[in-house]
Short mmCIF file of C-alpha atoms in Angstrom, two decimals:
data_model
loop_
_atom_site.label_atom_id
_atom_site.label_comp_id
_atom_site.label_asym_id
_atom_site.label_seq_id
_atom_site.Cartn_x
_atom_site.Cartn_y
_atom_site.Cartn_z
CA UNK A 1 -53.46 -52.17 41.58
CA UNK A 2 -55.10 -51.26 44.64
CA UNK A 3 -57.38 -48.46 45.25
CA UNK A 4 -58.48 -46.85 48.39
CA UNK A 5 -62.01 -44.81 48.62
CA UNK A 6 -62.54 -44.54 52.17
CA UNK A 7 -60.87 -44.88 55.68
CA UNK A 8 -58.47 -48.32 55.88
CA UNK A 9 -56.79 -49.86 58.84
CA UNK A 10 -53.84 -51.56 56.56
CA UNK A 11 -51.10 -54.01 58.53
CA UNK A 12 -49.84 -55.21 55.10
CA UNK A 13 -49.44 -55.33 51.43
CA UNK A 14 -47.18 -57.12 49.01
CA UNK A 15 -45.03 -56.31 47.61
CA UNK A 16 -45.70 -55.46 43.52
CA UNK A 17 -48.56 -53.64 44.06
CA UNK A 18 -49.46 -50.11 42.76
CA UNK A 19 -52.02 -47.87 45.31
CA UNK A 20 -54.06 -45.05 44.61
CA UNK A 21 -55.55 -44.30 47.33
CA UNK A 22 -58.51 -41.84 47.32
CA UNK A 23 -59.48 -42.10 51.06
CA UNK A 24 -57.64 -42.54 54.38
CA UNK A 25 -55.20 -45.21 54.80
CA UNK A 26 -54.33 -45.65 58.81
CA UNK A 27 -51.29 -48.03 58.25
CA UNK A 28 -49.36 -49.85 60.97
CA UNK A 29 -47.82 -53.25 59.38
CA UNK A 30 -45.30 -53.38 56.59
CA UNK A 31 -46.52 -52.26 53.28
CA UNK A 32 -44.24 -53.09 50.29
CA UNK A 33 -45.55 -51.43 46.66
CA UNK A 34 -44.23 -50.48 43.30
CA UNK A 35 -45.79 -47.00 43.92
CA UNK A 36 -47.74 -45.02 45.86
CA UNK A 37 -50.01 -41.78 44.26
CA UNK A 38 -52.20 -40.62 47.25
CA UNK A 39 -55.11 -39.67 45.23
CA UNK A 40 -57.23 -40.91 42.90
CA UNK A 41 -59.46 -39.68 40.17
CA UNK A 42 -60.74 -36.50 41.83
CA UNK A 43 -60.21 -37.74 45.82
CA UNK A 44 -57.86 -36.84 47.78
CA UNK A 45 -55.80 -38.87 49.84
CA UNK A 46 -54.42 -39.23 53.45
CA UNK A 47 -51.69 -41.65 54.57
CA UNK A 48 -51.14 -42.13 58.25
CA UNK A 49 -48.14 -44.20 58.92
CA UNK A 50 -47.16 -45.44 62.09
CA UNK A 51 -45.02 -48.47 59.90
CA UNK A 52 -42.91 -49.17 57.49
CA UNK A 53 -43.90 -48.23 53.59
CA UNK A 54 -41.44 -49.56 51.15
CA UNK A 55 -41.92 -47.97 47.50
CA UNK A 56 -40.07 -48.85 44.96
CA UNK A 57 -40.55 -46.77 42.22
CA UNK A 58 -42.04 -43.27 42.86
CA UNK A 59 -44.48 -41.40 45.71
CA UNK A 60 -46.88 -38.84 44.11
CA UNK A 61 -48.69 -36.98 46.59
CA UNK A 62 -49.16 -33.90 44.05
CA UNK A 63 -53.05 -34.74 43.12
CA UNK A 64 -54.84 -32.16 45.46
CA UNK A 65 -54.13 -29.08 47.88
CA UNK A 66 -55.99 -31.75 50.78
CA UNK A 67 -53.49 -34.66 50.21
CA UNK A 68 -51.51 -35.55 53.20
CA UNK A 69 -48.46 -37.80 53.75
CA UNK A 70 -48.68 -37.91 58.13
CA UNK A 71 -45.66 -40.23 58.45
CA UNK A 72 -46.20 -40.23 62.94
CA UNK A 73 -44.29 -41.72 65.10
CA UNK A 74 -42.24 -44.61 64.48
CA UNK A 75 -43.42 -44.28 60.83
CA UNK A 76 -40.53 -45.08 57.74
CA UNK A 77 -41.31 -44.05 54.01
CA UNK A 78 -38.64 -46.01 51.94
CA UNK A 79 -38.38 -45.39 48.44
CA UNK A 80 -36.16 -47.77 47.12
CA UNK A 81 -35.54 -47.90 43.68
CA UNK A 82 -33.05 -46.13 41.04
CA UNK A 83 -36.35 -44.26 40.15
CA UNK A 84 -37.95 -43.66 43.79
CA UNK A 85 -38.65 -40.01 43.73
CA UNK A 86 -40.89 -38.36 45.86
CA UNK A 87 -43.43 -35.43 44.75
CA UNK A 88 -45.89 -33.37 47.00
CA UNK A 89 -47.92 -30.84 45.27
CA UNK A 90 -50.24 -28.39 46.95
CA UNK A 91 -50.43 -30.71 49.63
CA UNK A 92 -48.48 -31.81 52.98
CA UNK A 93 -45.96 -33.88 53.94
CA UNK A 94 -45.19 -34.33 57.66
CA UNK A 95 -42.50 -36.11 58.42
CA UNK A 96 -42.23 -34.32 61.90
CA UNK A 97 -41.64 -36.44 65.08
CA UNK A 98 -37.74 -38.02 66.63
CA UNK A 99 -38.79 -41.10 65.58
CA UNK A 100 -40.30 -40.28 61.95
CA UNK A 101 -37.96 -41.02 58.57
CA UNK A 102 -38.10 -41.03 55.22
CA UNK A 103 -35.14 -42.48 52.87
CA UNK A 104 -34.46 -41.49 49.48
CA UNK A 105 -32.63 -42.94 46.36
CA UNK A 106 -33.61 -40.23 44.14
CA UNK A 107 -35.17 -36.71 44.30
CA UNK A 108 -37.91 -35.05 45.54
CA UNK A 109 -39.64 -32.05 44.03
CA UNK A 110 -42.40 -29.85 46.01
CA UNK A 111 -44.67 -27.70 44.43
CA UNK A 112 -47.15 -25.04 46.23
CA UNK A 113 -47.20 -27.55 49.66
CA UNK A 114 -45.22 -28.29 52.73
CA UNK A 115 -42.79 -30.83 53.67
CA UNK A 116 -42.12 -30.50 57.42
CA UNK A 117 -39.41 -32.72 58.99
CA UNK A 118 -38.12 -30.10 61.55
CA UNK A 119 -37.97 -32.97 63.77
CA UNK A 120 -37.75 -36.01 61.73
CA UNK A 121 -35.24 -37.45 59.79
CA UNK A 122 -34.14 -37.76 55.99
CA UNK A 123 -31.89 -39.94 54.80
CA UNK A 124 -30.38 -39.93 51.42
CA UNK A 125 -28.86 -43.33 50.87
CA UNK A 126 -28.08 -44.04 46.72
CA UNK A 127 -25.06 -45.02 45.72
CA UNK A 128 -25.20 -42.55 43.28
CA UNK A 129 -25.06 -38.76 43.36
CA UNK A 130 -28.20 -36.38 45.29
CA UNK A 131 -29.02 -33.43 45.55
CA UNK A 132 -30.50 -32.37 49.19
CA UNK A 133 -33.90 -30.70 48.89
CA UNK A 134 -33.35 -27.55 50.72
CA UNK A 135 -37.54 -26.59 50.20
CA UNK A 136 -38.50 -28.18 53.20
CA UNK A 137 -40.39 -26.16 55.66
CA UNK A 138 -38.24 -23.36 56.94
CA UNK A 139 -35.28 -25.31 55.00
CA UNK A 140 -34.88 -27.38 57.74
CA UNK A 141 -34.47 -30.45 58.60
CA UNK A 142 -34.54 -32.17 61.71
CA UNK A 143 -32.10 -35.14 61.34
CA UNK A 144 -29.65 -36.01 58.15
CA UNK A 145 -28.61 -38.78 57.36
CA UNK A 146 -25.93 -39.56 54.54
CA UNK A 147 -25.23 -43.01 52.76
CA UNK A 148 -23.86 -44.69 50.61
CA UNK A 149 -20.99 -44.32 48.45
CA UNK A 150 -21.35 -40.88 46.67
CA UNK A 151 -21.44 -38.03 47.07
CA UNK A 152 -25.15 -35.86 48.59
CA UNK A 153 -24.73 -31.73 47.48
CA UNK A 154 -26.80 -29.54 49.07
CA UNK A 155 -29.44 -27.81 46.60
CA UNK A 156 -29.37 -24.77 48.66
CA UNK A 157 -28.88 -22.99 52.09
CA UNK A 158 -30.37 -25.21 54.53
CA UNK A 159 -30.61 -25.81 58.51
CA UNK A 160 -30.49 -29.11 60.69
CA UNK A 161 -31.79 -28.81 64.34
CA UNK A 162 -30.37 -31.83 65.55
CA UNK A 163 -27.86 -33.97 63.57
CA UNK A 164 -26.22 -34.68 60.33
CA UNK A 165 -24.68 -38.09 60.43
CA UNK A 166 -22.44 -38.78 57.56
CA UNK A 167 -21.29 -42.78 57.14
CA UNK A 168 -18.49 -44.31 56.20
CA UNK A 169 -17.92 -43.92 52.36
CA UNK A 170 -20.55 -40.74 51.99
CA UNK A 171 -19.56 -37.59 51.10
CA UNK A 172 -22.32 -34.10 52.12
CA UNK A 173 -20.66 -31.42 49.74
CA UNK A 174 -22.45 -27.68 50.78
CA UNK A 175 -21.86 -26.27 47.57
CA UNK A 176 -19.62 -23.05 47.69
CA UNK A 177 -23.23 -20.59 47.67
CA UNK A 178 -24.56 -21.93 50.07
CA UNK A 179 -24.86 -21.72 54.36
CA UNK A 180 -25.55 -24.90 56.16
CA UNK A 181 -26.49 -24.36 59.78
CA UNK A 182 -25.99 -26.62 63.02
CA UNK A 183 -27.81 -26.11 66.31
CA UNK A 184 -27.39 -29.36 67.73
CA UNK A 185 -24.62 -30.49 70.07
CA UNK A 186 -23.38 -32.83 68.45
CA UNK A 187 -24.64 -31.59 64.99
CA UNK A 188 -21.90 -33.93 63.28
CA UNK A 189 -21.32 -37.56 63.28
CA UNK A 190 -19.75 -40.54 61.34
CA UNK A 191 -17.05 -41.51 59.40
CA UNK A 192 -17.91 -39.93 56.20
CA UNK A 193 -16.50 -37.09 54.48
CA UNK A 194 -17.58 -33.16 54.96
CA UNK A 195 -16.93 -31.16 51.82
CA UNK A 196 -17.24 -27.82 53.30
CA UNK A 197 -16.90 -24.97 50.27
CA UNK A 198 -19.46 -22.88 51.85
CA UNK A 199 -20.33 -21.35 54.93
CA UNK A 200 -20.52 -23.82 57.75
CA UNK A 201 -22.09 -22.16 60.76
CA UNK A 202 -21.77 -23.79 64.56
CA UNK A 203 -25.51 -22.10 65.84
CA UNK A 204 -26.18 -23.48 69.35
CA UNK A 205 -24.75 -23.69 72.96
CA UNK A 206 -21.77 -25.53 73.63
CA UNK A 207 -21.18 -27.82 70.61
CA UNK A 208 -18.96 -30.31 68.87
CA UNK A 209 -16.72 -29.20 65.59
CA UNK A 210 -16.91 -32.03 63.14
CA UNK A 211 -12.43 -32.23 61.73
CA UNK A 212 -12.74 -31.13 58.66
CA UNK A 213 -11.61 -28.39 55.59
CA UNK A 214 -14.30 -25.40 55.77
CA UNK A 215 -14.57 -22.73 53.39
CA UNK A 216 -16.09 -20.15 56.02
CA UNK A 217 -16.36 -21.29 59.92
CA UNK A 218 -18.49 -19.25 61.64
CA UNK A 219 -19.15 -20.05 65.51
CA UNK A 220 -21.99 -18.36 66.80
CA UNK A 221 -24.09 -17.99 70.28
CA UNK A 222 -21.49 -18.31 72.77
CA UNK A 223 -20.44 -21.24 75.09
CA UNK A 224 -17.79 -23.27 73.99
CA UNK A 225 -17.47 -25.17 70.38
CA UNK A 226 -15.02 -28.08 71.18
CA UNK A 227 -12.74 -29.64 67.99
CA UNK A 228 -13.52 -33.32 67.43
CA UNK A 229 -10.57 -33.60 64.77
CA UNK A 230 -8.25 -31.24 62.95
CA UNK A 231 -10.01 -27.87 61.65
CA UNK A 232 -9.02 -26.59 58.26
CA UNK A 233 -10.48 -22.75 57.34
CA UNK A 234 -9.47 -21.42 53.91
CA UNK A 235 -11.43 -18.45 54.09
CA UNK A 236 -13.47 -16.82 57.13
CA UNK A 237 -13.05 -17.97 60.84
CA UNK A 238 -15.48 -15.87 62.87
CA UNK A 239 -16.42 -16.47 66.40
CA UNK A 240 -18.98 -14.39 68.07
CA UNK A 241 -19.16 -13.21 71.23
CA UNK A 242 -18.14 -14.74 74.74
CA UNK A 243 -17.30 -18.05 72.53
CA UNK A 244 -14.82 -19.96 73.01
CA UNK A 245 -13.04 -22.44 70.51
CA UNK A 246 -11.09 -25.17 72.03
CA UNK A 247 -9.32 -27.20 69.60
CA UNK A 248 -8.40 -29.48 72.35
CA UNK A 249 -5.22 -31.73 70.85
CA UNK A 250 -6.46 -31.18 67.20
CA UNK A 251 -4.33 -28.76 64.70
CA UNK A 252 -5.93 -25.75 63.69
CA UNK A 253 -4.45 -24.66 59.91
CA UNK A 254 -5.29 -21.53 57.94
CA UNK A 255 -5.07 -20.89 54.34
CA UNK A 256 -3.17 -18.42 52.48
CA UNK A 257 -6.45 -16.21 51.56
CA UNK A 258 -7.70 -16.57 55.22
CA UNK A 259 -9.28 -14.54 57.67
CA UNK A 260 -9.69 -14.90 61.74
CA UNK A 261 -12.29 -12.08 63.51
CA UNK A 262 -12.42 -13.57 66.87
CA UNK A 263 -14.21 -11.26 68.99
CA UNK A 264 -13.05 -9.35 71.63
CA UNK A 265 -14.45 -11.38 74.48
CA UNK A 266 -13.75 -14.73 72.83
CA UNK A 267 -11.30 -17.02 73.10
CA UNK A 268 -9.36 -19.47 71.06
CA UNK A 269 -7.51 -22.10 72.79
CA UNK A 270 -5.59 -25.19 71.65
CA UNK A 271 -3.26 -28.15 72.53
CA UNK A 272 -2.60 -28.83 69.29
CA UNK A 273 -0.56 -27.50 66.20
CA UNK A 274 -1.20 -24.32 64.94
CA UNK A 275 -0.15 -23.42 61.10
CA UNK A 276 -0.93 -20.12 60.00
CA UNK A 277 -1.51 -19.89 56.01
CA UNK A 278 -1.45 -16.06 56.50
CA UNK A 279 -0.67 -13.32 59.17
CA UNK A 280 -4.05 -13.12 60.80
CA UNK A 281 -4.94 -10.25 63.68
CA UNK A 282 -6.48 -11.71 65.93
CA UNK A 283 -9.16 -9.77 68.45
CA UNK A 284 -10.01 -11.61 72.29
CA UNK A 285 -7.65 -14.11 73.93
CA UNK A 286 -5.81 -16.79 72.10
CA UNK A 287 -4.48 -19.58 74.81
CA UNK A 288 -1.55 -22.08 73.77
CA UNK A 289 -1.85 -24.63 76.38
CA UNK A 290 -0.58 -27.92 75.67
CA UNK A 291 1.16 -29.85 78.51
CA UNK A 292 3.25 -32.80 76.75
CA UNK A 293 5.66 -32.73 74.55
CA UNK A 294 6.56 -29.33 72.28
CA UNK A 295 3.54 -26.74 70.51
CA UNK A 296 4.66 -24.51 67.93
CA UNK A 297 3.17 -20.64 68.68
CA UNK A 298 1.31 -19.26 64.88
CA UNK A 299 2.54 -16.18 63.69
CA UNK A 300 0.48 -13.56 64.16
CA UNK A 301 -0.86 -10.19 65.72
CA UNK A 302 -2.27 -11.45 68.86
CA UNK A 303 -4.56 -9.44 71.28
CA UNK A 304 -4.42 -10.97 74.51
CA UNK A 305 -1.73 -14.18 74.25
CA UNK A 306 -1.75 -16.53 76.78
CA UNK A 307 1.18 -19.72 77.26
CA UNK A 308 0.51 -22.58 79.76
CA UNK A 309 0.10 -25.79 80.84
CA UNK A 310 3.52 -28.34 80.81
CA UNK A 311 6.26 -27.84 82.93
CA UNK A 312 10.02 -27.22 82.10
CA UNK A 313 10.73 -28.87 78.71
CA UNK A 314 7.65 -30.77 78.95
CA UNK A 315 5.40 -28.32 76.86
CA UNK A 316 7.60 -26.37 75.85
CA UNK A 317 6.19 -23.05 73.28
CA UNK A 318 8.13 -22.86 70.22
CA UNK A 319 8.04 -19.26 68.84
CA UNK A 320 8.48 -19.52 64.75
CA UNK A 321 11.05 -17.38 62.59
CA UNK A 322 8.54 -14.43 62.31
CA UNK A 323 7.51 -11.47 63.92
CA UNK A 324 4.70 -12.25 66.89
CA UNK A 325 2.70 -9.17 67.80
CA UNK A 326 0.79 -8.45 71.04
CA UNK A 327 -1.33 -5.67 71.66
CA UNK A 328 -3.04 -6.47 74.78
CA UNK A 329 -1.42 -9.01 77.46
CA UNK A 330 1.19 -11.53 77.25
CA UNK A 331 0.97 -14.18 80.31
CA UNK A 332 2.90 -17.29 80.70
CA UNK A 333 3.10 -20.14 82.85
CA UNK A 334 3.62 -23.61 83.05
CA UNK A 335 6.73 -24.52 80.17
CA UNK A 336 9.31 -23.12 78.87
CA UNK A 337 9.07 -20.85 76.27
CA UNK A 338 11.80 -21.34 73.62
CA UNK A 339 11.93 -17.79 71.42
CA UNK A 340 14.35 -19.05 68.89
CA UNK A 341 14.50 -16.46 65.79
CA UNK A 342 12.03 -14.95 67.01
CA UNK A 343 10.59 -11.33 66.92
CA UNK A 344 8.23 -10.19 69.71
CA UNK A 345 6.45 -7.05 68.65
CA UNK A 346 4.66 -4.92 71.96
CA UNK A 347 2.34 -3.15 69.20
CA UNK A 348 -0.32 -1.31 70.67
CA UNK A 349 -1.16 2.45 70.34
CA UNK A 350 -1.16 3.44 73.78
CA UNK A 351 0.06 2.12 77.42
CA UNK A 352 1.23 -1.33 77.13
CA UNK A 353 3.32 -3.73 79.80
CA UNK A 354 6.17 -5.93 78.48
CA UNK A 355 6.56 -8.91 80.26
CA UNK A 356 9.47 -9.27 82.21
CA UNK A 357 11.63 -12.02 83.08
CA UNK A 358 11.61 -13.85 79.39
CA UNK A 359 14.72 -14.34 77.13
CA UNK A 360 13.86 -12.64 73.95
CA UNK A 361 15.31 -12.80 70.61
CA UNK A 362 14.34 -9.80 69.14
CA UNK A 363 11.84 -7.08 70.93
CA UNK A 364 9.92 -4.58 69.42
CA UNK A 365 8.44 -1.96 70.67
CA UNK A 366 5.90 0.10 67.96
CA UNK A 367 2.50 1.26 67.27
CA UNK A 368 2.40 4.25 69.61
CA UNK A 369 1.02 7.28 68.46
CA UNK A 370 2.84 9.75 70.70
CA UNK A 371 5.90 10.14 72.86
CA UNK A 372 3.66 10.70 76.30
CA UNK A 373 3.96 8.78 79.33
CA UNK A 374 0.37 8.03 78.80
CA UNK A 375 1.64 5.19 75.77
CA UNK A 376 4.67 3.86 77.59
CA UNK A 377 5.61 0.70 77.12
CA UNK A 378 6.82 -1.07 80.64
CA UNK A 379 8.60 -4.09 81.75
CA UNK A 380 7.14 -6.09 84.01
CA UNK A 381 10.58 -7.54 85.50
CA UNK A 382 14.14 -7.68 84.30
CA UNK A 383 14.30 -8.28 80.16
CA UNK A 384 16.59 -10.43 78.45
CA UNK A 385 17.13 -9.92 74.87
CA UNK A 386 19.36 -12.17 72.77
CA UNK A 387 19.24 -10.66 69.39
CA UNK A 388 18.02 -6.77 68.83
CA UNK A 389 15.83 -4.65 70.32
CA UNK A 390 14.14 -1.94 68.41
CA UNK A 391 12.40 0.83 69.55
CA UNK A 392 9.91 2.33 66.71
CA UNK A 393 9.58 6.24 66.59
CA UNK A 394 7.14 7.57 69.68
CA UNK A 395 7.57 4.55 71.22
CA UNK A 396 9.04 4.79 74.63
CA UNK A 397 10.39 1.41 76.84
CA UNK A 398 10.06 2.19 80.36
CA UNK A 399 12.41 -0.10 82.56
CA UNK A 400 11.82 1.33 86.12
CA UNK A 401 14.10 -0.20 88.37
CA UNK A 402 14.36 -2.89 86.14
CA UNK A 403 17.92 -3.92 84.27
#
């Protein structure tokens, strides 16, 4: 064992070794040890690492209120055995710069102290099941990293400023209670697997959306969140306001107990698939924009629906077997658009223009709440409609000079 009473300049110990270290250790050179306690006897301890320090059992920095773990720039903590927890008492643990990690195998438990890695990273790396300490300092984490093969659960709602990287074979599960938060831009990376039962929540500018299956997606603080792989939402989709979600190529599907609140000055836009679980209304501007091959149209109430990009066949919007509803603006350009069995539903309360010049299958016209001129409905251009066209009581169509 090797104890530590006073202030040390350490480049190296070898591995085997148990310190207690009552003093101040300044350590910049590899230190390799069975375990670490950062006190001893009645002394306190202070670690500053600017190295590597390998433990292989535990890390017990729980002796005094005055012990402190500094792990500075460049600095890695490694516990690295089966048994390598980590414990801070009434003490700190800062673990705070870009360049600043700690790895665990095991757990870590925190009494009255702090353990601050708003900038730093954690990684949690056994090949067996963890559980992510969500008591850090303001529950977040800087950087966090997943590996190995297993599966890390979150132990409670938690924020990461900057990154979550997720290797191959690892598995982050949220937990179904709890909110994990994302402000960086690319706040998800790797080839591991996100198990998303809780709230996942896209917090800063314009950011990438990690492809996965989320419980609740919730986009917040504008700018644009960009798909990086097919989204799945069984439950809540929310996007705040002015935000737009561009699902690029990727396929957006919705469960059966799903919900979309899009707000009103937001927009959804896609290239991809779109397969609708169950008939969402959706608020703001929803763009279908792919310009190769075919993209099938999600049935829905839309606000504002927008078609383009393609040209001719190449493109070409599919309308599905249901009833599409639009109660702002319908705009096309670009492809065809090929309404098959289609229903088109002009649904809104008041004034409302049809767009002329399409070849319907079915058009509705509904929703108003009074015969006045005021709630008209009125084409645009000349309206061809293949199958019926129903006109619900109030409603009025208004053709002009149109045929």
């Amino acid at each position: 064992m090797m104890a530590f009473a006073a202030i040390f300049l350490v480049t190296g110990v070898a591995f085997g070794q148990a310190i207690k270290n009552g003093g101040t250790i300044n350590n910049t050179g590899p230190m390799s040890v069975a375990t670490f306690q950062n006190y001893k006897g009645a002394n306190p301890g202070k670690l500053n690492n600017t190295s590597t320090v390998t433990v292989s059992s535990t890390f017990d920095n729980s002796g005094f209120a005055t012990d402190s773990v500094n792990n500075n720039a460049g600095g890695i903590i490694d516990l690295t055995g089966a048994a390598g927890t980590y414990t801070n008492g009434a003490g700190a643990t800062v673990n705070n710069t870009a360049t600043s990690t700690m790895k665990l195998t095991n757990t870590i438990t925190n009494g009255a102290g702090a353990i601050t890695t708003t900038n730093g990273t954690f990684e949690y790396k056994s090949v067996l099941a963890q559980t992510v300490f969500s008591g850090v300092a303001g529950s977040t984490y800087g950087n966090l990293t997943i590996t190995g093969a297993s599966t890390k659960s979150l132990g409670g709602t938690i924020t990461v400023g900057t990154q979550v990287t997720i290797n191959v074979s690892a598995t982050l599960a949220d937990g179904a209670a709890n909110t994990l938060t994302l402000n960086g831009a690319s706040p998800i990376t790797g080839t591991g697997t996100l198990t998303a039962d809780g709230t996942t929540i896209y917090n800063g500018a314009a950011q990438s959306v990690f492809g996965a299956t989320y419980n609740n997606l919730t986009l917040q603080n504008g700018n644009t969140k960009t798909a990086g792989g097919g989204v799945t939402v069984n439950g809540a989709l929310t996007s705040a306001a002015s935000t737009t979600f561009d699902l690029s190529t990727n396929s957006l599907i919705t469960g059966a107990s799903s919900s979309i609140s899009n707000n009103a000055s937001g927009i959804i836009r896609t290239q991809g698939d779109v397969t609708f679980g169950a008939v969402h209304t959706i608020v703001g501007t929803f763009i279908y924009e792919k310009t190769t091959a075919t993209q099938s149209v999600g049935t829905a109430n839309y606000t504002d629906l927008t078609m383009s990009g393609g040209a001719g066949a190449t493109g070409q919007k599919n309308f599905p077997a249901g009833t599409v509803g639009i109660a702002g603006t319908y705009s096309v350009s670009g492809a065809n658009r090929s309404y098959g069995s289609s229903t088109v539903a002009y649904n809104n309360t008041s004034a409302q223009s049809v767009l002329g010049g399409e070849s319907y299958n079915n058009l509705t016209m509904s929703n108003a709440t009074d015969t006045s001129a005021a709630n008209y409905k009125t084409a645009s251009a000349n309206l061809t409609v293949g199958g019926a066209l129903s006109i619900a009581a109030n409603s009025t169509l208004d053709m002009g000079s149109n045929s």
